[in-house]
XYZ file of C-alpha atoms in Angstrom:
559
model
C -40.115 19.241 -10.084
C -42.228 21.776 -7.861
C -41.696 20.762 -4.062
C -45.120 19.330 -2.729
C -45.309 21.355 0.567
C -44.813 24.631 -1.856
C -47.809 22.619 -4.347
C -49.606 22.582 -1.115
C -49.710 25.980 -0.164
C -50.385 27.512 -3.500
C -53.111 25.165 -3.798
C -54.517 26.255 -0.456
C -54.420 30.193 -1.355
C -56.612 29.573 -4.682
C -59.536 29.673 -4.190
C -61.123 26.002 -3.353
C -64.336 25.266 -1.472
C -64.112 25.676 2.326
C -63.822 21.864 3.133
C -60.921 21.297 0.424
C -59.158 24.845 2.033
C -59.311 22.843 5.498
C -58.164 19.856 4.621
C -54.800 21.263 2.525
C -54.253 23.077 5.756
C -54.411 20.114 7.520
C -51.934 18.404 5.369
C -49.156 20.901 4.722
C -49.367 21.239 8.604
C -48.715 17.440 9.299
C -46.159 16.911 6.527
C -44.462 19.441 5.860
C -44.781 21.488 9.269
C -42.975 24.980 10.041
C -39.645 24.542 7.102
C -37.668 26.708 8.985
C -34.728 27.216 6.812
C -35.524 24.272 4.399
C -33.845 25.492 1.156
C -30.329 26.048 0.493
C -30.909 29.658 0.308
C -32.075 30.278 3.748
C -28.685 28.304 5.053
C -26.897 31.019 4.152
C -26.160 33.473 7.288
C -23.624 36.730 8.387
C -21.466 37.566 11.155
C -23.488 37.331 14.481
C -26.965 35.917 12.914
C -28.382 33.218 15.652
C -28.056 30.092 13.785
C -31.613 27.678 14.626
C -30.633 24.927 17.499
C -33.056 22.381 18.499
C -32.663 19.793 20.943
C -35.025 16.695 20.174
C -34.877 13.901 22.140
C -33.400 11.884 25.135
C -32.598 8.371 25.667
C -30.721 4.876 25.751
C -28.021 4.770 22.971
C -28.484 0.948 23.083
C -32.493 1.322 22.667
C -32.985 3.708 19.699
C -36.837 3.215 20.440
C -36.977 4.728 23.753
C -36.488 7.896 23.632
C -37.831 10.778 25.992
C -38.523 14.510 25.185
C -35.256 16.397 26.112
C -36.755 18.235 29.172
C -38.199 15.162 30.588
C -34.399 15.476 32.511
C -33.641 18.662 34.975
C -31.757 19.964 31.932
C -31.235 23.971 31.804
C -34.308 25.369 30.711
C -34.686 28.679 28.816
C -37.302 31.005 29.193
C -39.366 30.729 26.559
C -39.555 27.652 24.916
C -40.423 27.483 21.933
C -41.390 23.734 19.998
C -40.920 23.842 16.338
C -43.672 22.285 14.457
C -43.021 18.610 13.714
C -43.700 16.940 10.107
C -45.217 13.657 9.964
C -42.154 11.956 9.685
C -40.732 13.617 12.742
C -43.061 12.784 14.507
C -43.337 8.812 13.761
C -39.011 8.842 14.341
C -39.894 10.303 17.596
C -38.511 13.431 17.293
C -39.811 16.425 19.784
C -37.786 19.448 18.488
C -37.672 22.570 21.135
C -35.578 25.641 21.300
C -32.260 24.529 22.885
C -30.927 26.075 25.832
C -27.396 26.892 24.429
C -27.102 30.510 21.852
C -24.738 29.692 18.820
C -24.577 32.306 16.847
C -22.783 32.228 13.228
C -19.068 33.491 13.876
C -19.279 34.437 17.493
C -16.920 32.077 20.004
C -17.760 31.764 23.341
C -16.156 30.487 26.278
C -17.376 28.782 29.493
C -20.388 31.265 28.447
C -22.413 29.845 31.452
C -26.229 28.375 30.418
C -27.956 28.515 33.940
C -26.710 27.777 37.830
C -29.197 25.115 38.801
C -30.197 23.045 42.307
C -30.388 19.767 41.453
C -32.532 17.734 44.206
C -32.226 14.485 45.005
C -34.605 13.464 42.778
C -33.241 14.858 40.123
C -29.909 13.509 41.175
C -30.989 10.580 40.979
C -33.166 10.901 37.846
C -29.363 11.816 36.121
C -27.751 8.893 38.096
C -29.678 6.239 36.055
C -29.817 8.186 33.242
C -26.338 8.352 33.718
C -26.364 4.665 34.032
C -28.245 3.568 30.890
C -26.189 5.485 28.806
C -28.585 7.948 28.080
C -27.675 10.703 25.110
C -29.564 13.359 23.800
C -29.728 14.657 20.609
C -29.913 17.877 18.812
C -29.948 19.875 15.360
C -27.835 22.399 14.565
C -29.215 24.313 11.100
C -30.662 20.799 10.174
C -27.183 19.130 11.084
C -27.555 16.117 13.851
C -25.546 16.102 16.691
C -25.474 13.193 18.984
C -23.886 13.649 22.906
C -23.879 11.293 25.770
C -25.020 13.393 29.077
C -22.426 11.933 31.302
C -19.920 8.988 32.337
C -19.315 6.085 33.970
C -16.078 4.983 36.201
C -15.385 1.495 36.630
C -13.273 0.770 39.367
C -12.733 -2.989 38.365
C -13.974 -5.401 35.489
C -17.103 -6.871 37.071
C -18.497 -3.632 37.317
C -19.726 -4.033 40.510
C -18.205 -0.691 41.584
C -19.029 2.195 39.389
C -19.366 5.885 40.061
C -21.313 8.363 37.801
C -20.408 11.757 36.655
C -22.686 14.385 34.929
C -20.613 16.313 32.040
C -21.098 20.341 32.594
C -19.466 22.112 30.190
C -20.064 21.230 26.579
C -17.870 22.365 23.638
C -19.016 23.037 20.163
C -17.263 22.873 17.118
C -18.006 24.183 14.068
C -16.748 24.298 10.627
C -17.848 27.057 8.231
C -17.078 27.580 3.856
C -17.720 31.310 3.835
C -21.539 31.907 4.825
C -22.471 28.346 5.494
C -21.913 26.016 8.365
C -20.877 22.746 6.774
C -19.658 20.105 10.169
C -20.555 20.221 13.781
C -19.907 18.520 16.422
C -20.481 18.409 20.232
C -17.773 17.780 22.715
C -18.057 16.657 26.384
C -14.890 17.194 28.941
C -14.356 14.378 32.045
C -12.312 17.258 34.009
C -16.085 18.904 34.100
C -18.337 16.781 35.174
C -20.666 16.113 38.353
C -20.274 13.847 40.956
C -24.196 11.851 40.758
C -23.190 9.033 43.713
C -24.665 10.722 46.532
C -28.328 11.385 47.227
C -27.699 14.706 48.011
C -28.940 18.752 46.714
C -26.019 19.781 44.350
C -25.747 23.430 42.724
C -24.573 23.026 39.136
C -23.166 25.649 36.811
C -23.839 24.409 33.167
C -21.829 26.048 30.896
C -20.808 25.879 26.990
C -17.836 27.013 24.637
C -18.482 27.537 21.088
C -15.189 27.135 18.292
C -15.501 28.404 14.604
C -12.697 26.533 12.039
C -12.938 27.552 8.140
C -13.008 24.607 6.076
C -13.021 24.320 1.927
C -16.017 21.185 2.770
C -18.525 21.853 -0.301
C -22.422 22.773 1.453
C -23.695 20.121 -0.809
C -22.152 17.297 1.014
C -21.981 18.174 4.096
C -24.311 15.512 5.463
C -21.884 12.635 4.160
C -20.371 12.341 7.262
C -23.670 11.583 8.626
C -24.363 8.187 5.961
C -25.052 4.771 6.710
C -21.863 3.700 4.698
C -19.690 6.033 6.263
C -20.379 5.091 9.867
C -20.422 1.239 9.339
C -17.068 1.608 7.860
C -15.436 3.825 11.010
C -17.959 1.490 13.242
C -15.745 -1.752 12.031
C -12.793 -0.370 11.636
C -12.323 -1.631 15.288
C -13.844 -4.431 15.319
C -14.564 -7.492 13.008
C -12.885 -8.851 9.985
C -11.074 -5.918 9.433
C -9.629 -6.153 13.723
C -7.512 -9.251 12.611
C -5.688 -7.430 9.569
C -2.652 -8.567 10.912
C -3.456 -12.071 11.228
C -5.666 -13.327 8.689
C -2.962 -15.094 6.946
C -0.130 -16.302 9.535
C 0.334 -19.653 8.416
C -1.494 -22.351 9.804
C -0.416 -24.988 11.842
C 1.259 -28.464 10.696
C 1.632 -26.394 7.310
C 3.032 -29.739 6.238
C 0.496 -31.617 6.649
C -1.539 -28.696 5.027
C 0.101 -28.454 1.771
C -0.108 -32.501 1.622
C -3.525 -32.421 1.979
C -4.073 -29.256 -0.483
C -1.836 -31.466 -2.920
C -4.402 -34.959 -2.438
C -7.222 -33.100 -2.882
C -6.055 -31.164 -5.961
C -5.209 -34.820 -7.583
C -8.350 -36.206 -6.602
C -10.489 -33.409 -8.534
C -8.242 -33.737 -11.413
C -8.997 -37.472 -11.588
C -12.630 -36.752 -10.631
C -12.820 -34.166 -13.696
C -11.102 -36.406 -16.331
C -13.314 -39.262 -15.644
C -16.169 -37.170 -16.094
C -14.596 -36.207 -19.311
C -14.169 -39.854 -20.332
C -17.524 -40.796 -19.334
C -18.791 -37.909 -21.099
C -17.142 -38.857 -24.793
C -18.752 -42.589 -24.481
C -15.278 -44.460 -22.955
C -17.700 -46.441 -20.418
C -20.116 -47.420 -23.098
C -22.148 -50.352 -21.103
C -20.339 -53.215 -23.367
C -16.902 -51.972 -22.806
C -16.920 -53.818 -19.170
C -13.952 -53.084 -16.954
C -12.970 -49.652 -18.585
C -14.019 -47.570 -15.479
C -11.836 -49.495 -13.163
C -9.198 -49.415 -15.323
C -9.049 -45.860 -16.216
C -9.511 -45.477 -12.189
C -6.516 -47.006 -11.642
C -4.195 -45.692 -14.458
C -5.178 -41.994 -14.218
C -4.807 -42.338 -10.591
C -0.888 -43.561 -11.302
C -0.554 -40.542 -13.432
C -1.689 -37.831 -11.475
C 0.086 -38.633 -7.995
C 2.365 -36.396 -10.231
C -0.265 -33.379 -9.239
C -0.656 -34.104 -5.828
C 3.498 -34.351 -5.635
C 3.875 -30.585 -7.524
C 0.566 -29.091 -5.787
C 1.526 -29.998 -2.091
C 5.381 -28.868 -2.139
C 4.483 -25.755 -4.456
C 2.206 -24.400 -1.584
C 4.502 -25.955 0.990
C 7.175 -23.958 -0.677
C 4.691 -20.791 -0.444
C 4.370 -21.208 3.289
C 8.126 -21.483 3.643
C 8.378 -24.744 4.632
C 11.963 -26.562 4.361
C 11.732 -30.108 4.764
C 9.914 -31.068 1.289
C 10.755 -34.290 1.069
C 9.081 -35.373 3.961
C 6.088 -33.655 2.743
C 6.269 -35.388 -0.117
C 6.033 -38.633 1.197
C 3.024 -37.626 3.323
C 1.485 -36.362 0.011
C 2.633 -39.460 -1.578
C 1.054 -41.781 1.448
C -2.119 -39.081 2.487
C -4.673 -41.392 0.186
C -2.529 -43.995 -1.228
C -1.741 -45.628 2.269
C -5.513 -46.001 3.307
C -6.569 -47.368 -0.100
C -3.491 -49.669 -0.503
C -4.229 -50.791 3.305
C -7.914 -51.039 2.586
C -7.050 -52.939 -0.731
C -4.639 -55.811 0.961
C -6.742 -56.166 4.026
C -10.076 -56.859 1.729
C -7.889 -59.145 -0.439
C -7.612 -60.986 2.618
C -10.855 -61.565 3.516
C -11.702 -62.408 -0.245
C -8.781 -64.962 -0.265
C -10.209 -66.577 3.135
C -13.770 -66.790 1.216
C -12.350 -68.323 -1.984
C -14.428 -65.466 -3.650
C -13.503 -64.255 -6.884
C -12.904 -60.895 -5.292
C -9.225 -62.081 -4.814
C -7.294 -60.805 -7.398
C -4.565 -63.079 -9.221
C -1.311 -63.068 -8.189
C -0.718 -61.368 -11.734
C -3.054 -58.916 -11.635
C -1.703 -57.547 -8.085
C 2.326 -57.679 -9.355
C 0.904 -55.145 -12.188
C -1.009 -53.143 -9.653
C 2.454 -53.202 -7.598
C 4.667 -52.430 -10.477
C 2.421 -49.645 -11.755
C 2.745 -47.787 -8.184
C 6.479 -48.264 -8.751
C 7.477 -47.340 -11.814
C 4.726 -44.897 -13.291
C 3.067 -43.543 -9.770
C 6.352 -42.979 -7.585
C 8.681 -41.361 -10.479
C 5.856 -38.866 -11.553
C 5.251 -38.071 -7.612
C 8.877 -37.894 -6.813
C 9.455 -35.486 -10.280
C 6.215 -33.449 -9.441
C 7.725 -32.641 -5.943
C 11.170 -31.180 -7.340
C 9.024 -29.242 -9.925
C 7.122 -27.870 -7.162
C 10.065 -27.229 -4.547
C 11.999 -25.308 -7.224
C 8.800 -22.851 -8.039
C 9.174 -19.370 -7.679
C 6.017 -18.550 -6.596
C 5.536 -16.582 -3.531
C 2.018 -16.254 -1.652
C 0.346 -13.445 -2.354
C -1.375 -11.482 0.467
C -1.827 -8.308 0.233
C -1.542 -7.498 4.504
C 1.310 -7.859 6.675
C 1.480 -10.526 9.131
C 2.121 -8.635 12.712
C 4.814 -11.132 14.891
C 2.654 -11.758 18.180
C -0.716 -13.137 17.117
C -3.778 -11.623 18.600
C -6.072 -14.014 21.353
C -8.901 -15.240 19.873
C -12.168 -14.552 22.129
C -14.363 -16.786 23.335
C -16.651 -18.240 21.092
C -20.537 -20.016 21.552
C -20.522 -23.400 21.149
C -21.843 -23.179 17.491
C -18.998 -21.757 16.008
C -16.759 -24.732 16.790
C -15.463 -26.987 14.019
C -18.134 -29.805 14.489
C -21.136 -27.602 14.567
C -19.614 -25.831 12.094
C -18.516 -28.795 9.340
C -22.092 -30.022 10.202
C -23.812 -27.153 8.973
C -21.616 -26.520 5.896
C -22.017 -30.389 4.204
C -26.137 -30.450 4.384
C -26.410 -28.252 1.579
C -23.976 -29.387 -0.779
C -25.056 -33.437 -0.320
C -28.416 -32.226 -0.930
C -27.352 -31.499 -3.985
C -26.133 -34.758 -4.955
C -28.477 -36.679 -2.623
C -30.497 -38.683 -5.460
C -27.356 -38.960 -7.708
C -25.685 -40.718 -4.782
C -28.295 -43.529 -4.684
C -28.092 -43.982 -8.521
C -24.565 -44.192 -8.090
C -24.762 -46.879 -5.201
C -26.771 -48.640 -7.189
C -24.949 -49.083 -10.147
C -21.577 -49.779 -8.331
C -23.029 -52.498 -5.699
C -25.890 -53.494 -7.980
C -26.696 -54.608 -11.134
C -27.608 -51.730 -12.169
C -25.533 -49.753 -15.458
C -24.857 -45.683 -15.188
C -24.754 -44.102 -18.161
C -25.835 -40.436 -18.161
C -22.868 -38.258 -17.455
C -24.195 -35.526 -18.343
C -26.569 -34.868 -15.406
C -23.898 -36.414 -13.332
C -21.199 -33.861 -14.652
C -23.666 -30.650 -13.861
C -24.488 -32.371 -10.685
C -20.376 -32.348 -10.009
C -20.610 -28.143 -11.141
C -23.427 -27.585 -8.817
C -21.798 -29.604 -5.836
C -18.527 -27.259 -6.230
C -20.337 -24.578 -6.321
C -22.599 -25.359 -3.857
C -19.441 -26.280 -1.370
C -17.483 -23.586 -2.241
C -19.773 -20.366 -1.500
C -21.375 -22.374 1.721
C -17.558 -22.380 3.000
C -16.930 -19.022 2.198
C -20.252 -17.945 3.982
C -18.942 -19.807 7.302
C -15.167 -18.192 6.914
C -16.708 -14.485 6.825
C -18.722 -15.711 10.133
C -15.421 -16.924 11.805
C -13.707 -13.478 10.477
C -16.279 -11.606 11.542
C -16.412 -12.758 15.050
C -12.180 -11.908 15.249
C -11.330 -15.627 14.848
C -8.420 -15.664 12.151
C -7.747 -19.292 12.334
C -9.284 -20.302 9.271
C -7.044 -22.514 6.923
C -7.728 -25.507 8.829
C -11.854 -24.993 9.598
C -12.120 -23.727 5.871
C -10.717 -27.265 4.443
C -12.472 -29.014 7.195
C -16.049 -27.454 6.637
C -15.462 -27.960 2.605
C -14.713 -31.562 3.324
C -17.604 -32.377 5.463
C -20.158 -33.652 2.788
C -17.775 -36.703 1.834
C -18.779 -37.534 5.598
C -22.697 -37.229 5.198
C -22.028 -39.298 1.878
C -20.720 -41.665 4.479
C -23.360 -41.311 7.040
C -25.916 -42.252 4.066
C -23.879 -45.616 3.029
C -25.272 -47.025 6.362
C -28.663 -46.149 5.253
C -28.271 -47.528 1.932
C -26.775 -50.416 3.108
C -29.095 -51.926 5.976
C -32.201 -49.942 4.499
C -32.052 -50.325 0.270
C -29.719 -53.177 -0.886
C -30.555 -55.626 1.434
C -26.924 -56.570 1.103
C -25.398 -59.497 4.332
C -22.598 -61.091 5.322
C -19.051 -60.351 6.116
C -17.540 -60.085 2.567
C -19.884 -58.291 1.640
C -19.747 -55.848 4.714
C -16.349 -55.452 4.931
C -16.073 -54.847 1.218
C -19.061 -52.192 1.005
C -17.940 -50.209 3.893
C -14.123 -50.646 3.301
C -14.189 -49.077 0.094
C -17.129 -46.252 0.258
C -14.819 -45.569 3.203
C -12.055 -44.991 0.895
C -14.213 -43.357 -1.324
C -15.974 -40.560 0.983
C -12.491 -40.131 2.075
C -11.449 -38.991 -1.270
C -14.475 -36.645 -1.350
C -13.369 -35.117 2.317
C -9.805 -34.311 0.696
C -11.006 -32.971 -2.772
C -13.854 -30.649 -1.311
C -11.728 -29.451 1.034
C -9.313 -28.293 -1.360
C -12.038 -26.855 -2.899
C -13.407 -25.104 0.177
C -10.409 -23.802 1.040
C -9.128 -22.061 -2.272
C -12.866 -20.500 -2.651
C -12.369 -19.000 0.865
C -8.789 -18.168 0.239
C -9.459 -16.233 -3.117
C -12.411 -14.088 -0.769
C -10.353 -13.342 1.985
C -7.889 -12.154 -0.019
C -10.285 -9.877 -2.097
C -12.075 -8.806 0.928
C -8.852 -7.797 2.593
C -7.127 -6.462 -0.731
C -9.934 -4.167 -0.590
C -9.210 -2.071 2.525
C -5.775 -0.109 2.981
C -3.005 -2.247 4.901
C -0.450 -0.552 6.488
């Protein structure tokens, strides 16, 4: 494809009518200006040739906006100069390109090769002073390459900053890198053993000087501006800072890693259980006339997957090299089944006092008892040796370094209640209507029967929990806090406690339920039950963020 500004200028030599003549010349002035060495051809040069340097603008590193035109600062001035014609675009980036004060010619070093000897007043001592101060840099282009320097120093004598002295740099060194007749990398160098002393109000005489190095490298002309791509620079830019700072700390193990793994191991049970009633309901089990089969399948697959939470918590517990597995077994074993069975006895209580057929028979309860004993407590006790004598290690692909790194202070909305607040809204959204239905039917007289819908609602809800946590764990890596096992599970688990913010409102504001039995019962199981949701989105919030960080970190090189 022809280049436009060379379309342009052909078009303006034919010959047009006078008006179309002026207005071509009008627009291969504005956007294509003066090309001075624009094709690869003219970026070719010999031994001594003056290679173009521009210097284009002036200002605050930190305000990209605000820039000045280079000699807007006393700066070394040469005799003649000369601006280079700006393009459009140029000119709307702000760029004011002039004839640099400093001769680089292709192949010839220089040292200390002195630019001028200049009085600086005290105006323009203290023009460089805050200059100085707002980290001013200018910038310039060396045969269309950018370089980028910052025109002097600060010294901070302690960590308020309240006493600071500024220095002007002098003497600036370039480096250059050339493949045969091409320059291919430059860059600008400033020394702090050269500088100017800017603290006093007072006339200074400053020599400016420059030193020029040539270095052959085998970098290909074509991608030479690389170096200079958004991509590269982020990745140097957060190489220091970041997710990628707390390499060596992303996964030490968390604390109470007991206690962890037992809650990893509840929550895995309760999706299993969640999953295979879905599955039941799904296949026509709870047909409406087949009353009682939901509670009983409740309370049987319950029995039979304690087995899952006994093999899931001392597995991982095993992983984190953890040696007392029994006793994390038995907090496995009690994590959900102590609250329920508590809740359970203490609402049997309050049934028995009310005569209400809520009390179970003494029958029904032995079974309960007996099932716990003999079908629960085996399969959680045989799950837990399964688990213990695993061979699975964890897999991370860092090492962990032995001292962990502080943690810096944080605002006030990254802390774990902000944080588990913001991370449950959009998953109970999600199941926000299906949770009335669902009220309805178990504290109503109402009969649920599509599990379908419910079952994609359940997908959607996972899905929904899992990349909102994942979202808030890059946040908390990103701002260098690496304690993230605990406020992963947490922030997963916090819809099961807007499900049981919402059980008040259904309660005093829909089912116009009263009384103490019926209080007590209501809120004493939903409690149980939005407990149950905590531990199994949790789980799932904290294996979603687990499988990211270790992609996001397997991607990078760890030494």
């Amino acid at each position: 494809m022809q280049d436009p500004c060379v379309f342009l200028s052909c078009c303006h030599k034919r010959r047009m009518g006078k008006l179309v003549a002026i207005i071509l010349s009008a627009i291969v002035v504005m956007c294509c200006g003066s090309q001075v060495r624009s094709d690869a051809i003219d970026h070719c040069y010999k031994a001594g040739d003056l290679v173009p340097l521009y210097v284009s603008k002036v200002g605050p590193f930190a305000n990209p906006s605000e820039t000045y035109r280079y000699f807007d600062l006393p700066f070394c001035s040469p005799d003649n100069v000369k601006e280079k014609k700006a393009t459009l675009g140029e000119v709307l980036n702000g760029d004011r390109l002039v004839s640099a004060p400093y001769k680089l010619e292709f192949l010839v070093e220089k040292y200390c090769e002195v630019v001028c000897r200049k009085n600086l007043t005290r105006e323009d001592v203290s023009q460089f002073r805050t200059a100085t101060k707002r980290d001013y840099y200018f910038q310039m282009y060396y045969d269309d390459l950018p370089i980028w320097v910052f025109i002097g120093t600060i010294d901070r004598l302690d960590t308020a900053g309240s006493n600071e002295r500024f220095f002007l740099y002098k003497h600036l060194k370039f480096n250059i890198f050339f493949n045969k007749d091409r320059v291919i990398e430059v860059n600008a160098q400033t020394d702090n053993r050269h500088v100017v002393d800017l603290n006093e109000d007072k006339e200074l005489l400053v020599e400016f000087v420059y030193t020029v190095k040539w270095k052959e490298t085998g970098g290909a002309f074509d991608e030479r501006m690389k170096k200079h791509t958004y991509d590269e620079v982020f990745v140097d830019d957060q190489e220091e800072k970041g997710w990628k700072y707390i390499l060596g700390d992303v996964f030490r193990y968390p604390n109470h890693k007991s206690l962890f793994a037992a809650v990893l191991g509840s929550g895995t049970q309760l999706f299993t259980l969640t999953i295979l009633i879905l599955i039941l309901g799904l296949v026509g089990v709870f047909y409406p006339y087949n009353r009682g089969n939901l509670q009983m399948a409740l309370v049987f697959i319950y029995a039979i997957t304690l087995g899952i939470a006994g093999y899931s918590s001392t597995t991982f517990y095993h992983q984190l090299e953890g040696t007392n597995w029994v006793r994390n077994l038995l907090i496995a074993g009690c994590l959900f089944s102590g609250p329920l069975l508590f809740t359970f006895y203490l609402l049997q209580t309050v049934a028995i006092s009310y005569k209400a057929n809520a009390a179970l028979p003494f029958g029904t309860v032995l079974v309960l008892f007996l099932l716990l004993t003999f079908v629960a407590f085996p399969l959680l006790v045989l799950g837990g040796i399964v688990g213990k004598n695993s061979q699975t290690e964890f897999q991370v692909p860092c090492h962990t370094t032995k001292c962990p790194r502080d943690i810096p202070p944080l605002r006030w909305y990254r802390g774990v209640l902000p944080q588990m607040a913001l991370a449950g809204f959009l998953p109970f959204s999600v199941v926000y209507i299906d949770t009335y239905y669902i009220l309805i039917t178990v504290w109503g007289h109402r009969i649920y029967t599509i599990y379908s819908i419910l079952f994609v609602v359940f997908i959607i809800l996972l899905i929904a929990t899992a990349l909102v946590t994942v979202a808030l764990t890059y946040f908390q890596l990103a701002a260098e806090d690496h304690q993230w096992w605990w406020r992963s599970f947490l922030c997963g688990g916090s819809t099961g406690l807007y499900v049981f913010g919402y059980c008040f409102y259904y309660y005093y504001a829909e089912a116009g339920m009263y009384g103490f039995l019926q209080t007590s019962f209501f809120f004493g199981y939903m409690a149980c039950i939005c407990y149950g949701i905590f531990l199994m989105l949790g789980t799932v919030g904290f294996l979603a963020s687990l499988f990211f960080v270790r992609h996001i970190y397997g991607s990078i090189k760890c030494d």
